[in-house]
CSV table of N, CA and C in Angstrom, one decimal:
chain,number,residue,atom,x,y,z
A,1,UNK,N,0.8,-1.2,0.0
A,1,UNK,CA,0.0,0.0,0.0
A,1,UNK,C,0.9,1.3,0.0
A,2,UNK,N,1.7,1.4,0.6
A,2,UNK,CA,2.9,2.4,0.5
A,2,UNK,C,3.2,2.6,-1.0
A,3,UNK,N,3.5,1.9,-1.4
A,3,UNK,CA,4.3,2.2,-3.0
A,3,UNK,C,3.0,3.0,-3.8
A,4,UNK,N,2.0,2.5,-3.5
A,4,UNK,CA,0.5,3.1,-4.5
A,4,UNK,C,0.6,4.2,-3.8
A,5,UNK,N,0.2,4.5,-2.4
A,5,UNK,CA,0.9,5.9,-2.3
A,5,UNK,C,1.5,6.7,-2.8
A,6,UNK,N,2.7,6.6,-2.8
A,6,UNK,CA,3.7,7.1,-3.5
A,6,UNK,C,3.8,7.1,-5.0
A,7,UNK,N,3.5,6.6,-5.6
A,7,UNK,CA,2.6,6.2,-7.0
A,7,UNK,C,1.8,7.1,-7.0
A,8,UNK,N,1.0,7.7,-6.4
A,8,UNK,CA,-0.7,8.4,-6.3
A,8,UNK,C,-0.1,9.6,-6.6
A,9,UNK,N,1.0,9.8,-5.1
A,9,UNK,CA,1.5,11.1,-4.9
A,9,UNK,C,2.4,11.9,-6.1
A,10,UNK,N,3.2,11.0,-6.4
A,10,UNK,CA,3.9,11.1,-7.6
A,10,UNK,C,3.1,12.1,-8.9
A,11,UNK,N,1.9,11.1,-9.2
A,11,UNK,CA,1.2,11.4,-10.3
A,11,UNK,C,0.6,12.7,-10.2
A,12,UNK,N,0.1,13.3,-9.0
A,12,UNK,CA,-0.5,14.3,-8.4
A,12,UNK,C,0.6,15.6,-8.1
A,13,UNK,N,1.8,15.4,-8.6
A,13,UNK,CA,2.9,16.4,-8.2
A,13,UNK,C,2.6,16.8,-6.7
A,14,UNK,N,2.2,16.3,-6.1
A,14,UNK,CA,1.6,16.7,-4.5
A,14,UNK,C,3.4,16.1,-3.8
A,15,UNK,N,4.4,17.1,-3.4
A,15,UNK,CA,5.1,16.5,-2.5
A,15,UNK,C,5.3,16.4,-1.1
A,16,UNK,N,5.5,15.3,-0.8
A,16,UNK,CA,5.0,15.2,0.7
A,16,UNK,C,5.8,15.9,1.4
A,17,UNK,N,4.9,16.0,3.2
A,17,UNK,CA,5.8,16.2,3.9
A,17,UNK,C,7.4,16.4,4.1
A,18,UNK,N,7.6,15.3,3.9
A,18,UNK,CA,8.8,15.0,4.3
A,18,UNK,C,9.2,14.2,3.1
A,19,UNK,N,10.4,14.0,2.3
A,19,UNK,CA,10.7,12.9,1.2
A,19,UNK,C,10.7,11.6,1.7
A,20,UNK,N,9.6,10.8,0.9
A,20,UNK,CA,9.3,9.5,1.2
A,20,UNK,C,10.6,8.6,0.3
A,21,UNK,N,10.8,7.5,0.9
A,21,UNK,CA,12.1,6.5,0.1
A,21,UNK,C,12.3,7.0,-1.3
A,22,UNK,N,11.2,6.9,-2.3
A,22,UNK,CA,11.5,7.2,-3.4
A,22,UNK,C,12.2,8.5,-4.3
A,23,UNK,N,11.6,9.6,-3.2
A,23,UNK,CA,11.9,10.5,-3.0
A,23,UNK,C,13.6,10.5,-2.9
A,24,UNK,N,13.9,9.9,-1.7
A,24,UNK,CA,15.4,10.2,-1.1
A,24,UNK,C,16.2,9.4,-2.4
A,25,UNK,N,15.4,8.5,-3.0
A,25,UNK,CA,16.8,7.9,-4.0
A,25,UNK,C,16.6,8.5,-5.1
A,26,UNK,N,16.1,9.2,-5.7
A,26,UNK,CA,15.6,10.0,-6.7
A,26,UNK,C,17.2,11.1,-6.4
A,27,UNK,N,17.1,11.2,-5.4
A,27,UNK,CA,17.7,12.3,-4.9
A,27,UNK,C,19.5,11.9,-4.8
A,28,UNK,N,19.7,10.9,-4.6
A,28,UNK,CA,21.1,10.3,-4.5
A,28,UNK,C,21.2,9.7,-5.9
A,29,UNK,N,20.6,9.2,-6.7
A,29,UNK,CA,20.6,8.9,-8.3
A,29,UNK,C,21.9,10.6,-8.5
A,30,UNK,N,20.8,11.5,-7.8
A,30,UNK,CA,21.3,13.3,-8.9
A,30,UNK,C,22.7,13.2,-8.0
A,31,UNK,N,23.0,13.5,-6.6
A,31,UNK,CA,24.1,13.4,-5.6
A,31,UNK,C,25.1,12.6,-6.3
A,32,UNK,N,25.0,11.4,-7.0
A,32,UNK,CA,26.1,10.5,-7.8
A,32,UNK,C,26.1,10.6,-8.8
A,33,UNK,N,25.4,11.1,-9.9
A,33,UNK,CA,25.7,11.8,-11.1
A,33,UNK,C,25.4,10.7,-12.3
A,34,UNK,N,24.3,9.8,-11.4
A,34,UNK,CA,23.2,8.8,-12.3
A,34,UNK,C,22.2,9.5,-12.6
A,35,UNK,N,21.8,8.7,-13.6
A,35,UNK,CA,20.0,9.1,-13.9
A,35,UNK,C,19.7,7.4,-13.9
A,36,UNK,N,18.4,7.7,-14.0
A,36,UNK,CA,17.7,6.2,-14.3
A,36,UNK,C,17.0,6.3,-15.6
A,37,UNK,N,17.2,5.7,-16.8
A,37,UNK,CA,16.9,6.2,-18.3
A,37,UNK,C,15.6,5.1,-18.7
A,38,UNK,N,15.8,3.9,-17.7
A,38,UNK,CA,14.0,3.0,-18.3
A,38,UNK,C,13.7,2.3,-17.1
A,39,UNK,N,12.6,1.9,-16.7
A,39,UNK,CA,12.5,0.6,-16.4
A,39,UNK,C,11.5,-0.1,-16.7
A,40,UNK,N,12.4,-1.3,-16.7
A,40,UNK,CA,11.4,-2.4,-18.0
A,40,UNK,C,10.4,-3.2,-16.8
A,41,UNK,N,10.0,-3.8,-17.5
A,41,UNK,CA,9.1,-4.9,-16.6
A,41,UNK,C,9.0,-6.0,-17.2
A,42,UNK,N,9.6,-6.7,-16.8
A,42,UNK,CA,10.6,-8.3,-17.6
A,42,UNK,C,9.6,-8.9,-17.7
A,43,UNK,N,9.0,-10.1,-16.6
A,43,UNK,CA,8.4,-10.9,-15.9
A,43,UNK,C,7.1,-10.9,-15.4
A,44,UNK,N,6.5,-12.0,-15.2
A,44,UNK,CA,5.4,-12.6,-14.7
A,44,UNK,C,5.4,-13.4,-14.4
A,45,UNK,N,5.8,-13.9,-13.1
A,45,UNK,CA,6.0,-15.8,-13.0
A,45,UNK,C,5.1,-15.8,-10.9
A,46,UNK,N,3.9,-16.6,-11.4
A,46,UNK,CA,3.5,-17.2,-10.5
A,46,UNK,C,2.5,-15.8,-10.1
A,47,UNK,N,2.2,-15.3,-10.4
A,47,UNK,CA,1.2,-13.8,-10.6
A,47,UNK,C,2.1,-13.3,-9.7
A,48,UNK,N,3.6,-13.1,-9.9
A,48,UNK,CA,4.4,-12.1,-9.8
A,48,UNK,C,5.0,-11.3,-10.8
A,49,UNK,N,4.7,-9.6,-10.6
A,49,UNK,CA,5.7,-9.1,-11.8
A,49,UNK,C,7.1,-9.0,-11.2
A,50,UNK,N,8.4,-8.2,-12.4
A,50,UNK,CA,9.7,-8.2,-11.8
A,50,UNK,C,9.8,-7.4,-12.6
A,51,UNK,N,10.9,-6.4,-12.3
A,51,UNK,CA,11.2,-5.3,-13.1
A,51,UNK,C,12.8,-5.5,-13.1
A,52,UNK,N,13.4,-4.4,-13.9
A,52,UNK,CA,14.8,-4.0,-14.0
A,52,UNK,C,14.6,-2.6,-13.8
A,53,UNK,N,15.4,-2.1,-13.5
A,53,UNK,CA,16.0,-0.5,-13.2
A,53,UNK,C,17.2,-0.8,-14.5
A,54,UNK,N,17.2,0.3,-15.3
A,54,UNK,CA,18.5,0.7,-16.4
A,54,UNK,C,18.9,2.2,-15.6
A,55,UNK,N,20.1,2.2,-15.4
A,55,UNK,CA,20.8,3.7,-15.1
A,55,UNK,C,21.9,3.4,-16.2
A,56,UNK,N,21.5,4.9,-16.3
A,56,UNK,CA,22.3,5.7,-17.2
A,56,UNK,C,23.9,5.3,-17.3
A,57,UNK,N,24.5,4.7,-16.4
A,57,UNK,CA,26.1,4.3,-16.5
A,57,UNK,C,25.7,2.8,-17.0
A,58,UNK,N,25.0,2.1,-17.5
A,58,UNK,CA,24.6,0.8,-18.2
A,58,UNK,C,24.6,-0.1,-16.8
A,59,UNK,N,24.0,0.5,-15.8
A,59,UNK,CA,23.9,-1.1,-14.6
A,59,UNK,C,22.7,-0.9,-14.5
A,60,UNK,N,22.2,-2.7,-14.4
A,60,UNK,CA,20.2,-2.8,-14.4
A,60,UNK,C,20.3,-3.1,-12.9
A,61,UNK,N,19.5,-3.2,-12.5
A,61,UNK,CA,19.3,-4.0,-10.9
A,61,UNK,C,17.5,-4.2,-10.9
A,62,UNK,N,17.6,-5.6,-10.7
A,62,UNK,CA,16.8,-6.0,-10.2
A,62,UNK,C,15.5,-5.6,-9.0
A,63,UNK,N,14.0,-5.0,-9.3
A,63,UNK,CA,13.7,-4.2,-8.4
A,63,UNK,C,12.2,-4.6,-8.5
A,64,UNK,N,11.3,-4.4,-7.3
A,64,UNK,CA,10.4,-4.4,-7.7
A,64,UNK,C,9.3,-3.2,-8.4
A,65,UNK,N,8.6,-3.7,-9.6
A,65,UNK,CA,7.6,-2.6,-10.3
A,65,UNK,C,7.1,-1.8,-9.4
A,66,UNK,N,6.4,-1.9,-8.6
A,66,UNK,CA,5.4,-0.8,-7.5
A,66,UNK,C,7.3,0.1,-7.5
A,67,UNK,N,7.8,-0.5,-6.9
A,67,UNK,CA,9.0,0.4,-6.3
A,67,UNK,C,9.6,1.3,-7.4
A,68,UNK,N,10.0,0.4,-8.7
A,68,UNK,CA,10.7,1.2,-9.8
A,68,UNK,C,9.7,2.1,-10.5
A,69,UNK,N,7.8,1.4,-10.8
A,69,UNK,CA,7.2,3.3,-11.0
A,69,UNK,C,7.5,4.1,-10.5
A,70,UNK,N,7.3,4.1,-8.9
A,70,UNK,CA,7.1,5.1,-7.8
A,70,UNK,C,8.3,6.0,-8.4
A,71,UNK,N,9.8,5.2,-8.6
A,71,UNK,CA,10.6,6.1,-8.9
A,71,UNK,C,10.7,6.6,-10.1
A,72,UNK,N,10.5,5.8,-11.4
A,72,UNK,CA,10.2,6.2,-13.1
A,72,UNK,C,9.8,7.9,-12.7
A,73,UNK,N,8.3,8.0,-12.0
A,73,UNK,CA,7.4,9.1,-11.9
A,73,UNK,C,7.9,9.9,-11.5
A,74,UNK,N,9.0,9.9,-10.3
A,74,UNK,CA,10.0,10.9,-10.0
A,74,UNK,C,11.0,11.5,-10.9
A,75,UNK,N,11.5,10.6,-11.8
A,75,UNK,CA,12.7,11.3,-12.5
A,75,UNK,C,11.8,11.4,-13.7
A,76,UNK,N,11.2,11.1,-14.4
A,76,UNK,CA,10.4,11.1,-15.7
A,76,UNK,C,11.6,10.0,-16.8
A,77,UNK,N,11.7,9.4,-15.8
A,77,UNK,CA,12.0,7.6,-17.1
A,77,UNK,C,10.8,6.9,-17.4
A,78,UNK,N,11.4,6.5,-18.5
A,78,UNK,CA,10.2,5.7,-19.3
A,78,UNK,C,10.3,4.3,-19.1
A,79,UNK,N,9.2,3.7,-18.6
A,79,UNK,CA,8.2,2.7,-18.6
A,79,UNK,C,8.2,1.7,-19.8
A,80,UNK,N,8.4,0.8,-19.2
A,80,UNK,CA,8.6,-0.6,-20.2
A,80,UNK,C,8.0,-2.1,-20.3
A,81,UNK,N,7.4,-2.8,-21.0
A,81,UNK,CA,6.8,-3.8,-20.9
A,81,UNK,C,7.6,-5.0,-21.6
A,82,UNK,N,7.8,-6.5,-21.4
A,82,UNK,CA,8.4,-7.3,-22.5
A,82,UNK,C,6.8,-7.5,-23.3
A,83,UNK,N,7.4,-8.0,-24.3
A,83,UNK,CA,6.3,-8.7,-25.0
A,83,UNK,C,5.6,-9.5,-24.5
A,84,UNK,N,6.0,-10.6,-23.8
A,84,UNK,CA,5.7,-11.7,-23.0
A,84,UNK,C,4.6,-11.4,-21.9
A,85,UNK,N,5.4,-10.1,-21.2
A,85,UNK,CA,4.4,-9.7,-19.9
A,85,UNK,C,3.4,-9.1,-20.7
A,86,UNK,N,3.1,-8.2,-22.0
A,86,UNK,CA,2.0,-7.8,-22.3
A,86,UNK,C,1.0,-8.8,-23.2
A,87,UNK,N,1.2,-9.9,-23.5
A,87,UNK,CA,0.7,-11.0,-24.2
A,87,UNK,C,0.3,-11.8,-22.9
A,88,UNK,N,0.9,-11.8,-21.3
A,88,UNK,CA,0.3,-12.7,-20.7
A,88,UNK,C,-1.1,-11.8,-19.7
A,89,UNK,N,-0.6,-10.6,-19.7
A,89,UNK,CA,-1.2,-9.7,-18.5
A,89,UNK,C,-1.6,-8.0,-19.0
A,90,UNK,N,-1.6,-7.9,-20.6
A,90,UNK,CA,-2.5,-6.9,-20.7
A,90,UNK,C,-3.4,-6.6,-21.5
A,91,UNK,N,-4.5,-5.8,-21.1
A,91,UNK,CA,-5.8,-5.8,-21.6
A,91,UNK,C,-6.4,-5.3,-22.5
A,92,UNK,N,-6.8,-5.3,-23.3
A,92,UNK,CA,-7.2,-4.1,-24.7
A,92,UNK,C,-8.4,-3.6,-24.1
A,93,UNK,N,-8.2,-2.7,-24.9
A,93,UNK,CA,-9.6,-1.4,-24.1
A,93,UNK,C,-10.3,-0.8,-26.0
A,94,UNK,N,-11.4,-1.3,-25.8
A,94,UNK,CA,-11.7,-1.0,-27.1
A,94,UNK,C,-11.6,0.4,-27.4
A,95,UNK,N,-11.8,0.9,-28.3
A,95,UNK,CA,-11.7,2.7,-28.8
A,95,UNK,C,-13.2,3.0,-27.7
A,96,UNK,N,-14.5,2.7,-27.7
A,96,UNK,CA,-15.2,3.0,-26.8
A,96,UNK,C,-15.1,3.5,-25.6
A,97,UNK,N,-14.4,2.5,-25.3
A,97,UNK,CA,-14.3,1.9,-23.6
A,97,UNK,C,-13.3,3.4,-22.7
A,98,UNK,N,-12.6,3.4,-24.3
A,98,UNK,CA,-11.4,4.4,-23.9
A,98,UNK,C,-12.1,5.7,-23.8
A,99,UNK,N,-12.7,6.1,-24.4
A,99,UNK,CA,-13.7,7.3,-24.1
A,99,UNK,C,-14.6,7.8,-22.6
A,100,UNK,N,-15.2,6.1,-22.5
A,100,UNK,CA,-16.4,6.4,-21.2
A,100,UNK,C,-14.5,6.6,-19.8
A,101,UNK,N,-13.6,6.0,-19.9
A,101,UNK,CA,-12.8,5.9,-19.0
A,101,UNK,C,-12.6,7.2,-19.0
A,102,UNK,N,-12.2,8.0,-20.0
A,102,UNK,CA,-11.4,9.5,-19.9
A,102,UNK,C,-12.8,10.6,-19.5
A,103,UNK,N,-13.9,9.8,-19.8
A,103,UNK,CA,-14.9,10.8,-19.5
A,103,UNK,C,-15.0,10.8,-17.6
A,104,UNK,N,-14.8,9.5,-17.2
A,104,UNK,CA,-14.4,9.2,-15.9
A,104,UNK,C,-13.7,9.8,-14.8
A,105,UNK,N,-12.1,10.0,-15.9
A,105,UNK,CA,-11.0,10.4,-15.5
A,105,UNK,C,-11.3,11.9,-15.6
A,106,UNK,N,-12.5,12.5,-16.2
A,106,UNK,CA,-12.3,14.1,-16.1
A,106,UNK,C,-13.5,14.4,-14.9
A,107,UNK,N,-14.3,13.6,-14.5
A,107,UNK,CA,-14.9,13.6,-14.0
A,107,UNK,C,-14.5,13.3,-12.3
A,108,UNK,N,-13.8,12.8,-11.9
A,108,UNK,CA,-12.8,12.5,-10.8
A,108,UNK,C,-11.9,13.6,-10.4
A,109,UNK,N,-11.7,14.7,-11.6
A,109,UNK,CA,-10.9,15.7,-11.5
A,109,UNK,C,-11.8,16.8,-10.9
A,110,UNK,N,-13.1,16.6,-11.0
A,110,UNK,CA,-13.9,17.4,-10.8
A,110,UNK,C,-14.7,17.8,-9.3
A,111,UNK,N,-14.1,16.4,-8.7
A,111,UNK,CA,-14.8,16.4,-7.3
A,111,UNK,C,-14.2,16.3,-6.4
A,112,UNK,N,-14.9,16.4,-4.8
A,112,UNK,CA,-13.6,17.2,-3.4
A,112,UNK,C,-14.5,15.5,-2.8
A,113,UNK,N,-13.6,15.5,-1.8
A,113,UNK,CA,-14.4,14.6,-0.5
A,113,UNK,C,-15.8,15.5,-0.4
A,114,UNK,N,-15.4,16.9,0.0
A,114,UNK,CA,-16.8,17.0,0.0
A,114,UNK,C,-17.8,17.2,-0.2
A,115,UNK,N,-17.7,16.3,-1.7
A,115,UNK,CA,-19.0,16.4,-2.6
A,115,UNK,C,-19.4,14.9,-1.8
A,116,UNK,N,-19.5,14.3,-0.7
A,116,UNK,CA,-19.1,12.7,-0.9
A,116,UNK,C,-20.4,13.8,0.7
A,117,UNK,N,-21.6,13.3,0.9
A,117,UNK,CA,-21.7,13.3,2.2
A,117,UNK,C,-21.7,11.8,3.2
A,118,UNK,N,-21.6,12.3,4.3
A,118,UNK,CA,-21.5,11.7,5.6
A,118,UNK,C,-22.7,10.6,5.8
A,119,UNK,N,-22.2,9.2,6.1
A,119,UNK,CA,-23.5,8.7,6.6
A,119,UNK,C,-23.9,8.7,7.9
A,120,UNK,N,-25.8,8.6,7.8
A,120,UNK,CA,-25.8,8.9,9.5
A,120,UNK,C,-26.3,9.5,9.5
């Protein structure tokens, strides 16, 4: 649940309090004079995914996806799928479908908690 957090917050430019983990390595990536240039998403074994981290000096490390978005979203690297993982685990969205969702998505933009009342 933490990583979706941070995921959420990410996508919201909302920075927290205090720098959360992803935050602080985002931050030591710039301190060492890396970047992080993709991360892929290899795998799917046993309804687990697995990712790689690529930095910019050519070393991958092994990471997990919730962990490596959270950080993608911080530096603005791009996001990667094998073929394998999008043939076993992703979904087509007809041209329709894509419509009612973004109609969704603007609609979500549009509301506070307190449009939401209280039960009771």
């Amino acid at each position: 649940m933490t990583e979706a957090t941070a995921i959420a917050l990410a996508q919201a430019e909302e920075p927290p309090p205090r720098p959360l983990t992803h935050d602080l390595f985002r931050d030591v990536l710039s301190a060492l004079g890396v970047g992080l240039r993709a991360v892929n998403i290899v795998a799917l074994r046993d309804g687990i995914f697995f990712a790689d981290l690529v930095f910019s000096n050519g070393v991958e490390v092994s990471a997990r996806p919730s962990d490596s978005i959270a950080l993608a979203l911080r530096t603005g690297a791009r996001i990667f799928a094998s073929e394998e993982v999008v043939q076993e685990a992703g979904v087509i969205i007809p041209d329709d479908q894509e419509d009612e969702v973004e109609k969704f998505r603007e609609f979500l933009d549009t509301i506070t908690p307190e449009d939401f009342g209280r039960a009771g």
